[in-house]
PDB file of C-alpha atoms and ligand atoms in Angstrom:
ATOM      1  CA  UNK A 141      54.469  73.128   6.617  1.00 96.00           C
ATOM      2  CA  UNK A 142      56.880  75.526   7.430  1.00 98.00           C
ATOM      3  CA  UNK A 143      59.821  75.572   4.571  1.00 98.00           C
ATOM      4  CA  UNK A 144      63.435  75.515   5.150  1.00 98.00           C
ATOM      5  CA  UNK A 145      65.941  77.881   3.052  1.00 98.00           C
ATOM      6  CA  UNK A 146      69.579  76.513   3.739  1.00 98.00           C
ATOM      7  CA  UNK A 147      72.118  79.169   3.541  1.00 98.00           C
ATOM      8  CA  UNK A 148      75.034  77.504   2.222  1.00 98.00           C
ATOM      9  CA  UNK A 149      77.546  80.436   2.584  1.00 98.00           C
ATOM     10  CA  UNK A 150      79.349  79.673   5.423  1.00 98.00           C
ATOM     11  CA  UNK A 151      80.754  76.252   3.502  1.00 98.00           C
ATOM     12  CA  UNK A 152      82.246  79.030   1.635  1.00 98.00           C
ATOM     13  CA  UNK A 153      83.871  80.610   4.048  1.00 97.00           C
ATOM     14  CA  UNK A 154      85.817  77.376   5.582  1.00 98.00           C
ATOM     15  CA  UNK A 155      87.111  76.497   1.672  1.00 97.00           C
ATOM     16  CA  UNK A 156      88.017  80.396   1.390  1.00 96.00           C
ATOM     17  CA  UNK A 157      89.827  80.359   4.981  1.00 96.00           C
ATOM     18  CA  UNK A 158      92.021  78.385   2.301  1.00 96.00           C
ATOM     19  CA  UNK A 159      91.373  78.537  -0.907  1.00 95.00           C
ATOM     20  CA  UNK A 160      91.337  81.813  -1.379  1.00 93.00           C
ATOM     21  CA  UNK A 161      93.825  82.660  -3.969  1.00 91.00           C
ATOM     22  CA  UNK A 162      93.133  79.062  -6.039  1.00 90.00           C
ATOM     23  CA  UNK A 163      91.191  79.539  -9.189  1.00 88.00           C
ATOM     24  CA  UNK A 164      88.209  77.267  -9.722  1.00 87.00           C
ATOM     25  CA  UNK A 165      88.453  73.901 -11.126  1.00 85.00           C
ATOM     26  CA  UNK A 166      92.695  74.599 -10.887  1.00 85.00           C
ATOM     27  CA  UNK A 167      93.385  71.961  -8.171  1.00 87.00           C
ATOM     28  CA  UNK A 168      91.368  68.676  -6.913  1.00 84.00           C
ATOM     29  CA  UNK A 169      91.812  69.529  -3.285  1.00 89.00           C
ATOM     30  CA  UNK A 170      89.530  72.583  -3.097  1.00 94.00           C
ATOM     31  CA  UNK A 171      87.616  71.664  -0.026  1.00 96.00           C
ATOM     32  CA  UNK A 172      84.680  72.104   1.319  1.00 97.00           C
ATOM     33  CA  UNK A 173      82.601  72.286  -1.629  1.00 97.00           C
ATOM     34  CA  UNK A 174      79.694  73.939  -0.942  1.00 98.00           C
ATOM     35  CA  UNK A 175      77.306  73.309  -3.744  1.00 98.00           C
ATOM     36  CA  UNK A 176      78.372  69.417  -3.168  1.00 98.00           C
ATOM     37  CA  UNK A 177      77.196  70.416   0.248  1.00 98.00           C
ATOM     38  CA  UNK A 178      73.690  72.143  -1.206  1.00 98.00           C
ATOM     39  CA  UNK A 179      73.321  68.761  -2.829  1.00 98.00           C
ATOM     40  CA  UNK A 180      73.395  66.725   0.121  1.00 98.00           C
ATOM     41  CA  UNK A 181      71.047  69.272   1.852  1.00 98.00           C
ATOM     42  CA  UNK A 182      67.999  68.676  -0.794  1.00 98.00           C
ATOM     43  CA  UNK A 183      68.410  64.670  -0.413  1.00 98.00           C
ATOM     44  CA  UNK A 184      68.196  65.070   3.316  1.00 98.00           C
ATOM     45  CA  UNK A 185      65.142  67.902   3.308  1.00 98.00           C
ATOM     46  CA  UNK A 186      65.886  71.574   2.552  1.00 98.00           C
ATOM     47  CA  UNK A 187      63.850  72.990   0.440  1.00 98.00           C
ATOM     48  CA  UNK A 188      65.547  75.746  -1.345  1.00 98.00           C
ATOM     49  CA  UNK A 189      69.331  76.655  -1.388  1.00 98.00           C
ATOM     50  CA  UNK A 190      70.284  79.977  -0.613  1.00 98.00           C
ATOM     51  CA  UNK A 191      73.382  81.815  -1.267  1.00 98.00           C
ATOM     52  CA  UNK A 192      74.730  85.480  -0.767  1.00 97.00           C
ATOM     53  CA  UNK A 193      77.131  86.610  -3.516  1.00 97.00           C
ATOM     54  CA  UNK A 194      79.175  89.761  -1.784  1.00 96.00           C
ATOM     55  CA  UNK A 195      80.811  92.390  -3.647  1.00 94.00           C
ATOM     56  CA  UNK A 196      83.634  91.438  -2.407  1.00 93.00           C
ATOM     57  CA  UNK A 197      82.958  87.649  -2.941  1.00 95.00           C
ATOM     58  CA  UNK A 198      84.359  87.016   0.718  1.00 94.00           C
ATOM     59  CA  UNK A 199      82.759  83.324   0.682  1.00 96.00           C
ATOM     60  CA  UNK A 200      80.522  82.645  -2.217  1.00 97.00           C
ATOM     61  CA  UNK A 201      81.806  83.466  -5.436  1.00 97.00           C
ATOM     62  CA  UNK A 202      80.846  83.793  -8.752  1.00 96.00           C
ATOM     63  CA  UNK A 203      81.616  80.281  -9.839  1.00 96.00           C
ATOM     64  CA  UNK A 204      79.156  78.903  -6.688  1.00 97.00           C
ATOM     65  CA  UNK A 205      76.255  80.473  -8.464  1.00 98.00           C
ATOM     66  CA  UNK A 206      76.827  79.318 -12.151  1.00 97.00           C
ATOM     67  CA  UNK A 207      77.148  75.622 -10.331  1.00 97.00           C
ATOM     68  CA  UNK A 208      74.051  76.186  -8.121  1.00 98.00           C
ATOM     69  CA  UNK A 209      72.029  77.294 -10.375  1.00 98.00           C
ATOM     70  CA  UNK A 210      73.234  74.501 -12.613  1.00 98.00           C
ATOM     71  CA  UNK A 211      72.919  71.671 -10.277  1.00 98.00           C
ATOM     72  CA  UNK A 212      70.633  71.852  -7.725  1.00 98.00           C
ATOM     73  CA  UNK A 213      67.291  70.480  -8.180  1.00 98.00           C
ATOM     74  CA  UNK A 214      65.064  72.550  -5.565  1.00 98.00           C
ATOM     75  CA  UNK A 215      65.141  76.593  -5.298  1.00 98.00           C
ATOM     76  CA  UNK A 216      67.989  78.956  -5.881  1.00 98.00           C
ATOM     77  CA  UNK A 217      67.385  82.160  -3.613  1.00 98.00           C
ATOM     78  CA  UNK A 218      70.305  84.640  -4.362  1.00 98.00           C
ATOM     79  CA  UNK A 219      70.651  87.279  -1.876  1.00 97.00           C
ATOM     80  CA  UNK A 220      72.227  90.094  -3.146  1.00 97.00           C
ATOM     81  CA  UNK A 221      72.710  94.174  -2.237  1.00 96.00           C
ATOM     82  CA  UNK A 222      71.124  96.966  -5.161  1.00 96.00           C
ATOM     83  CA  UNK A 223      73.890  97.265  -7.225  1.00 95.00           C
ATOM     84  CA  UNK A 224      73.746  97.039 -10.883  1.00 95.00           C
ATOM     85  CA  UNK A 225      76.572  94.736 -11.136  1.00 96.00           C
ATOM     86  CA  UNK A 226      74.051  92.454  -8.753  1.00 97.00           C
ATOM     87  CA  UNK A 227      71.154  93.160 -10.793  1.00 97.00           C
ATOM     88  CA  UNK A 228      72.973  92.188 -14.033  1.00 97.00           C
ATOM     89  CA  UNK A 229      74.382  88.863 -12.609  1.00 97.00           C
ATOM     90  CA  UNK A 230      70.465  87.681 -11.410  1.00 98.00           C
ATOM     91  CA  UNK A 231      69.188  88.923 -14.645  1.00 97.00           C
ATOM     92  CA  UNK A 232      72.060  86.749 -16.647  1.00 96.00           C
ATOM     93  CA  UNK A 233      71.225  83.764 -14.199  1.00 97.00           C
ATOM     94  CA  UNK A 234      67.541  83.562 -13.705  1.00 97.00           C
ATOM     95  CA  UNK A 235      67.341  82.399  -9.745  1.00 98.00           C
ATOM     96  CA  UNK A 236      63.936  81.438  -8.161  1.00 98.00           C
ATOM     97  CA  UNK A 237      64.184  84.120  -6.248  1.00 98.00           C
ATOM     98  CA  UNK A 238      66.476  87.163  -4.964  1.00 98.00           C
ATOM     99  CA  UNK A 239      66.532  88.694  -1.241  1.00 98.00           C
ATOM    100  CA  UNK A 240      67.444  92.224  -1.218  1.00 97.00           C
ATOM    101  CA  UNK A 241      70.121  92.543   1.385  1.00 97.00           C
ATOM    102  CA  UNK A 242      71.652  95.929   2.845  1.00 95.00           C
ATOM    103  CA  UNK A 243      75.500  95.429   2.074  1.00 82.00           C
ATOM    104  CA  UNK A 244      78.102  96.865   4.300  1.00 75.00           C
ATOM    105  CA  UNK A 245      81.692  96.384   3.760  1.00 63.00           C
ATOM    106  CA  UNK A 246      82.851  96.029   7.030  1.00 69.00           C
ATOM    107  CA  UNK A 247      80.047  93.874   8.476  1.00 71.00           C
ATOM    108  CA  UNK A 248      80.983  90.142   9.451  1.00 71.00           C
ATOM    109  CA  UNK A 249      77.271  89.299   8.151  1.00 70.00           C
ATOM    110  CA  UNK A 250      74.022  91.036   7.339  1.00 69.00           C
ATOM    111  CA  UNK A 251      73.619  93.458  10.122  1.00 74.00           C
ATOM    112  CA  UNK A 252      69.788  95.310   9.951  1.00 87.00           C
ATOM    113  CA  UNK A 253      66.932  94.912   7.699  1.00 96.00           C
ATOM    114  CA  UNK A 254      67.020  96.651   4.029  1.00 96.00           C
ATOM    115  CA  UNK A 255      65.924 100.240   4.456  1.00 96.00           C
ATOM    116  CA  UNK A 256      63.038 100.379   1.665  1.00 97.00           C
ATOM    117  CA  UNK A 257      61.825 103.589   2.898  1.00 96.00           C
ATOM    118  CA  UNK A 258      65.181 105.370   2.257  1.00 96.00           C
ATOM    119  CA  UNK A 259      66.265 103.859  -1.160  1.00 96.00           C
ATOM    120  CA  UNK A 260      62.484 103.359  -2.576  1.00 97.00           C
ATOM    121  CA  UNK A 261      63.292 104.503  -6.089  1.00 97.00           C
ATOM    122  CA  UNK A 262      66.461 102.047  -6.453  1.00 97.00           C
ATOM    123  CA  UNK A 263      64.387  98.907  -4.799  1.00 97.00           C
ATOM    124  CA  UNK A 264      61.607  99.474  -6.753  1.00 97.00           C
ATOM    125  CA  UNK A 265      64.077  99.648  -9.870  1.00 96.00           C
ATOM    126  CA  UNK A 266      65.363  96.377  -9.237  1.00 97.00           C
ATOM    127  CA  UNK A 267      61.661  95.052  -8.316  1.00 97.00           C
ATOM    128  CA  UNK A 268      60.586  95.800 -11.686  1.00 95.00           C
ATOM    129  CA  UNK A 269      63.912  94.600 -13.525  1.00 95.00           C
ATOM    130  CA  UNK A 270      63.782  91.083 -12.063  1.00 96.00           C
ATOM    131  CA  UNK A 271      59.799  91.366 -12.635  1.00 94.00           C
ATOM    132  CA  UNK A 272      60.801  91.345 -16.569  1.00 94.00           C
ATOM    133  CA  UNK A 273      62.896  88.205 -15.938  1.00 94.00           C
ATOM    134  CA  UNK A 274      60.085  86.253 -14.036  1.00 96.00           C
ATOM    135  CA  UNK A 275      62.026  86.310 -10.667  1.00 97.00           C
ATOM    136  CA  UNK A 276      60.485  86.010  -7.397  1.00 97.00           C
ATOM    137  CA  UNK A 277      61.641  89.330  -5.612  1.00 98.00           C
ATOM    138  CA  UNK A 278      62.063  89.326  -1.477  1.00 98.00           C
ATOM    139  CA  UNK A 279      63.257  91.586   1.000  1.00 98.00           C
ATOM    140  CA  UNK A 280      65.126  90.967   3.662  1.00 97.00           C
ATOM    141  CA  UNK A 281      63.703  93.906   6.523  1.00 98.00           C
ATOM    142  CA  UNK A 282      63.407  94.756  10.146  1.00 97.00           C
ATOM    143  CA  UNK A 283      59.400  94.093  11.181  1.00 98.00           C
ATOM    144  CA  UNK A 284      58.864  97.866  10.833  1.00 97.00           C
ATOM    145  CA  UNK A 285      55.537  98.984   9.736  1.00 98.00           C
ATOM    146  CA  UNK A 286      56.673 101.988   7.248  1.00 98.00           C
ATOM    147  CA  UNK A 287      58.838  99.074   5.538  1.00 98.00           C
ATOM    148  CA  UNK A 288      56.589  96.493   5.276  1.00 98.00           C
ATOM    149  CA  UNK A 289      54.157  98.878   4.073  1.00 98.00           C
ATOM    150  CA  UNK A 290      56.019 100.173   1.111  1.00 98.00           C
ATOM    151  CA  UNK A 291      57.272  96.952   0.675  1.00 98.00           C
ATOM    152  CA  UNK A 292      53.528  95.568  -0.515  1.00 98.00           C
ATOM    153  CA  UNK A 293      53.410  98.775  -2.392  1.00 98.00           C
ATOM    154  CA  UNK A 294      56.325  98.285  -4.700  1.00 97.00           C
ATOM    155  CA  UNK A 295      54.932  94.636  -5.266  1.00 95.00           C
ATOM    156  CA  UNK A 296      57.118  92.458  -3.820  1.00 95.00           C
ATOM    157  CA  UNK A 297      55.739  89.801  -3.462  1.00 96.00           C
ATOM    158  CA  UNK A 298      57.579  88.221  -0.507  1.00 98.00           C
ATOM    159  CA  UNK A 299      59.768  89.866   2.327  1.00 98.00           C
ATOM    160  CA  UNK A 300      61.941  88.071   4.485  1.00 98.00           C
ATOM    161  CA  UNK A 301      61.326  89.165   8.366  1.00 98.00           C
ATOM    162  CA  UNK A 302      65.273  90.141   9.827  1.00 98.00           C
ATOM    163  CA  UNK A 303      64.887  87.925  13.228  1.00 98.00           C
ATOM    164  CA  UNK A 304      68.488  89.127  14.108  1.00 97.00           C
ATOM    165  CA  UNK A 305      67.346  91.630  17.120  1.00 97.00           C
ATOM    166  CA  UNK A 306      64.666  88.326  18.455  1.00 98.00           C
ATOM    167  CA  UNK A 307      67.615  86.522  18.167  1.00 98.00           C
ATOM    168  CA  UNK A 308      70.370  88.614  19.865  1.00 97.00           C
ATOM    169  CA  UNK A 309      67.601  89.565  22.751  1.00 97.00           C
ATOM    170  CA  UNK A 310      67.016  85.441  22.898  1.00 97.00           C
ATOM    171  CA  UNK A 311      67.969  84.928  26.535  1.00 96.00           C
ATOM    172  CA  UNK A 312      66.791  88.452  27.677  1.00 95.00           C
ATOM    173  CA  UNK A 313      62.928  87.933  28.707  1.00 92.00           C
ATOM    174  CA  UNK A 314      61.958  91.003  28.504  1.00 96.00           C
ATOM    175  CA  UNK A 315      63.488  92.007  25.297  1.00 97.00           C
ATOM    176  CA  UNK A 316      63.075  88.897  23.679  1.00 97.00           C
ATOM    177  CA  UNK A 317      58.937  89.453  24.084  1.00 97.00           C
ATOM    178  CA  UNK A 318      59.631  92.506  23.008  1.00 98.00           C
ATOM    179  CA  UNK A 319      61.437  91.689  19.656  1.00 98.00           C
ATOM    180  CA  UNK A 320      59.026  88.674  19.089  1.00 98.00           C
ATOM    181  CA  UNK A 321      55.880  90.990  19.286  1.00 98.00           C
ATOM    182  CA  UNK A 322      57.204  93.489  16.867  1.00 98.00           C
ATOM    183  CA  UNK A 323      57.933  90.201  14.542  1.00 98.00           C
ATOM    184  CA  UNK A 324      54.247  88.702  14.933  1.00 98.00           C
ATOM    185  CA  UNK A 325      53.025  92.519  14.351  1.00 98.00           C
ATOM    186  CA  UNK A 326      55.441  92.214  11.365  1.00 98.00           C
ATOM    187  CA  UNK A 327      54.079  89.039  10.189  1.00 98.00           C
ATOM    188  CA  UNK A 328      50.320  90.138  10.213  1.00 98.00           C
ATOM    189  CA  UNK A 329      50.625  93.363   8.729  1.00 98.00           C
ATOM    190  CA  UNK A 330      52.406  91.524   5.680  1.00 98.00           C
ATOM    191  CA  UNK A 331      50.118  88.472   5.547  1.00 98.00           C
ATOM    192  CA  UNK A 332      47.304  91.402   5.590  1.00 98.00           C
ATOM    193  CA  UNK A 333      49.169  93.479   2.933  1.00 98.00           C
ATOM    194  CA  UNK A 334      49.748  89.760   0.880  1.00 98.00           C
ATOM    195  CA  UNK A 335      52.927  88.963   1.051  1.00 98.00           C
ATOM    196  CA  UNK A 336      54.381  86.194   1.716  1.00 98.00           C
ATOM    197  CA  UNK A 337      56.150  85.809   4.718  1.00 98.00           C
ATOM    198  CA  UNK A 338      59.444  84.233   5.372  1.00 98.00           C
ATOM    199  CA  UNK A 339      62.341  85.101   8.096  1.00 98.00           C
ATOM    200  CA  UNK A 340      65.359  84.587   8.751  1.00 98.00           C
ATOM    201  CA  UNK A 341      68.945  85.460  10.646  1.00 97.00           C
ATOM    202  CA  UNK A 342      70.367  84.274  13.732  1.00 98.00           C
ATOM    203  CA  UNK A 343      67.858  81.128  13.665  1.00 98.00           C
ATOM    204  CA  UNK A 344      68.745  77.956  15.814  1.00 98.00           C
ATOM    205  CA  UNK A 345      67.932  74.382  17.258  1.00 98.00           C
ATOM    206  CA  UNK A 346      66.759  76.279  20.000  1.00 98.00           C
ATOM    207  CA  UNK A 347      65.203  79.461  19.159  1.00 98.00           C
ATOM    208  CA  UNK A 348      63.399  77.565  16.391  1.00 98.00           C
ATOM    209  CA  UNK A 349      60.846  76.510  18.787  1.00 98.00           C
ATOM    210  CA  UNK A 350      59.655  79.760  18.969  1.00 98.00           C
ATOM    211  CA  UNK A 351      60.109  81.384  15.632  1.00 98.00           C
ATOM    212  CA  UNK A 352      57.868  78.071  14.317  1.00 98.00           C
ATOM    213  CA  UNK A 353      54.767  79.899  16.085  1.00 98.00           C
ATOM    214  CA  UNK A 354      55.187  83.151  14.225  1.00 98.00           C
ATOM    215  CA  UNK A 355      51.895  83.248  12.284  1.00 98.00           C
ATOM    216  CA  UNK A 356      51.782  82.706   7.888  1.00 98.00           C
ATOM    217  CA  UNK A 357      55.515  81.707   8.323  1.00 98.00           C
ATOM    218  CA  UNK A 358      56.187  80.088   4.744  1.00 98.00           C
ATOM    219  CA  UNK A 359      59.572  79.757   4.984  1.00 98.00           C
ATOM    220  CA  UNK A 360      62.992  80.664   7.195  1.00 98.00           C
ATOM    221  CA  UNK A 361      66.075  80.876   5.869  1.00 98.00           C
ATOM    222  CA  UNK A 362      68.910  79.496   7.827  1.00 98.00           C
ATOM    223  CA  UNK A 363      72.848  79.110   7.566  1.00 98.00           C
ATOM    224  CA  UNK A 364      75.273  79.414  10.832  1.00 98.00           C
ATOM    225  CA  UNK A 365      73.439  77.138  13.111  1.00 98.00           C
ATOM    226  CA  UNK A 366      73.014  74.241  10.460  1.00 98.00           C
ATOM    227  CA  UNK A 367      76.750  74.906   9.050  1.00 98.00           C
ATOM    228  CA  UNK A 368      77.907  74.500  12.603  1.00 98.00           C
ATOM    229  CA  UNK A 369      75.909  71.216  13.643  1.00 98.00           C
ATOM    230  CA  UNK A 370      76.965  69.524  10.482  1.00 98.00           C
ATOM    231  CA  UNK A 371      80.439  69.837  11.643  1.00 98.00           C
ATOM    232  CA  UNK A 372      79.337  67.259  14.412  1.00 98.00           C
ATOM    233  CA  UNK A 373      76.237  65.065  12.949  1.00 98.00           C
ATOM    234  CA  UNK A 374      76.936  65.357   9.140  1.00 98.00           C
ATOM    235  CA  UNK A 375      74.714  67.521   6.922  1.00 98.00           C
ATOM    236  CA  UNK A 376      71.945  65.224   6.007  1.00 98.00           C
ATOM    237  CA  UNK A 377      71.216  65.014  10.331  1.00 98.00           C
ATOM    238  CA  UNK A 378      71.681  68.770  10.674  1.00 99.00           C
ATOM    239  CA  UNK A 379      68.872  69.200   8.066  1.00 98.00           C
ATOM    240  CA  UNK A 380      66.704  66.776   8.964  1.00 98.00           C
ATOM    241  CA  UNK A 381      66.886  67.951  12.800  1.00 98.00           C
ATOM    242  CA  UNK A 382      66.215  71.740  11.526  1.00 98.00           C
ATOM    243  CA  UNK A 383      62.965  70.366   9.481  1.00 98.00           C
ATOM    244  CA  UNK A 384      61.780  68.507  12.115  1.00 98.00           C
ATOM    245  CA  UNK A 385      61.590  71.169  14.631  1.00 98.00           C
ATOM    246  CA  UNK A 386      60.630  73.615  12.353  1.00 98.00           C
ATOM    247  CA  UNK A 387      57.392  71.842  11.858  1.00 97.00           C
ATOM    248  CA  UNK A 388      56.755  70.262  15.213  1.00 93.00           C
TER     249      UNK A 388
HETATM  250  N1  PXP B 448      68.661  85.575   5.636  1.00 78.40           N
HETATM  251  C1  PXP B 448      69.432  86.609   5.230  1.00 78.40           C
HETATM  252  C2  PXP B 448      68.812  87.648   4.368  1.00 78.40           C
HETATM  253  C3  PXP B 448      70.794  86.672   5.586  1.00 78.40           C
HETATM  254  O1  PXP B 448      71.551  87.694   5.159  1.00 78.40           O
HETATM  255  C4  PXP B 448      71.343  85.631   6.363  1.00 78.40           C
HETATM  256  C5  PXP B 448      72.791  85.670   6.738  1.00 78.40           C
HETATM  257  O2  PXP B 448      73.579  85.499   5.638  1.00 78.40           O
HETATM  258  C6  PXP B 448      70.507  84.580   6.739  1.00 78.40           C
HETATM  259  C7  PXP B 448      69.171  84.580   6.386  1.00 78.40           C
HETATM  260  C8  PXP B 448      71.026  83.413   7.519  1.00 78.40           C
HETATM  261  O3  PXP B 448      71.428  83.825   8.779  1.00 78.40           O
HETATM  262  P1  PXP B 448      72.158  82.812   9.742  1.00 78.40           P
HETATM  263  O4  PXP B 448      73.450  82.445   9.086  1.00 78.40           O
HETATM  264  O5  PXP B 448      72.318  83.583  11.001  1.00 78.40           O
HETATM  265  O6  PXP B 448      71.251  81.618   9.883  1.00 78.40           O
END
């Protein structure tokens, strides 16, 4: 069974549209609230709750991760850049899991895999810091061979395939094949190497059908496309449509 991460983030950004400028817990009409939202999601099938805390706290902020890690009941995966200040926070909190993400101020989201190859010595830093605290390290990279490869060499133990280019090159035959070779490359090379394989970015209703088939898929981690259908069937349908195709 393929396993279903929902990315809860973008909840965030409709109460910061807002919101921004009210202090937690200061007024009853905060809406939406996403980690009632993350709730919701686990009775109606996800699997894990993720969450990306930003350094500049643009949607999900620091308050979100006390109460997810508080109250959810499944997995909290916090995706966070290398920074310290990250570090320190997953250390303090204890997650499941973290995804390394590349951070760029001026992206609207994650834009590109994490480049292992060029900041080995602070990845494998934070590798062995959340090693000490029993937490599940993954990184989030492009299905490049020189990644994936140091990636099983700095032991972590899952990495999270970037399906952003598949996705972008979706309705583009030839680039789409393209893209979705270098991800099943991606996939075996990992699965080979050990790690477990999960993906996510830009995943849909539609382009699920053919992510599904990459091969040792464990899990794929999705928020825009689930965020945006709840709007119109309710959360608990969203879900329940994403888990159902996942695992046709
Ligand atoms: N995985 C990672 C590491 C991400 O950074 C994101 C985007 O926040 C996602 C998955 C989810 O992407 P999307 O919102 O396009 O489903």
């Amino acid at each position: 069974m393929i396993l279903l991460g929902l990315n809860i983030d973008h909840c965030a950004t409709v109460r910061q549209a807002r919101y921004r400028s009210v202090a937690p817990g200061a007024e009853p009409a905060v809406e939406p609230d996403p980690v009632a939202l993350a709730l919701q999601a686990e009775r109606a099938g996800a699997d894990g709750i993720t969450i990306h805390l930003r350094e500049d706290r643009r949607h999900i902020i620091d308050a979100d991760v006390d109460r997810v890690r508080r109250e959810i009941g499944t997995r909290m995966n916090l995706e966070m850049a290398c920074t310290d200040e990250m570090a320190a926070i997953a250390k303090r909190l204890n997650p499941d899991s973290v995804c390394l993400v590349p951070e760029n101020r001026a992206e609207i989201t994650t834009e590109g895999g994490l480049d292992v190859v060029g900041q080995r010595d602070r990845v494998a830093s934070i590798i062995d810091s959340m090693g000490e605290v029993g937490v599940t390290v993954s990184l989030f990279i492009d299905p490049d061979e020189p990644q994936i490869a140091l990636a099983a060499e700095l032991g972590a133990p899952w990495v999270e395939l970037h399906t952003g280019s598949w996705a972008n090159a979706y309705y583009v035959a030839e680039q789409r094949a393209v893209e979705f070779n270098r991800l099943v490359r991606g996939a075996n090379q990992a699965h080979a190497a050990g790690l477990i394989v999960n993906a996510g970015h830009g995943i849909n209703y539609t382009n699920v059908t053919e992510i599904r088939t990459l091969p040792h898929l464990h899990e794929c981690n999705i928020g825009h496309s689930i965020i945006s259908r709840a709007l119109f069937v309710g959360i608990d349908d969203a879900v329940g449509e994403m888990k159902t195709l996942l695992n046709a």
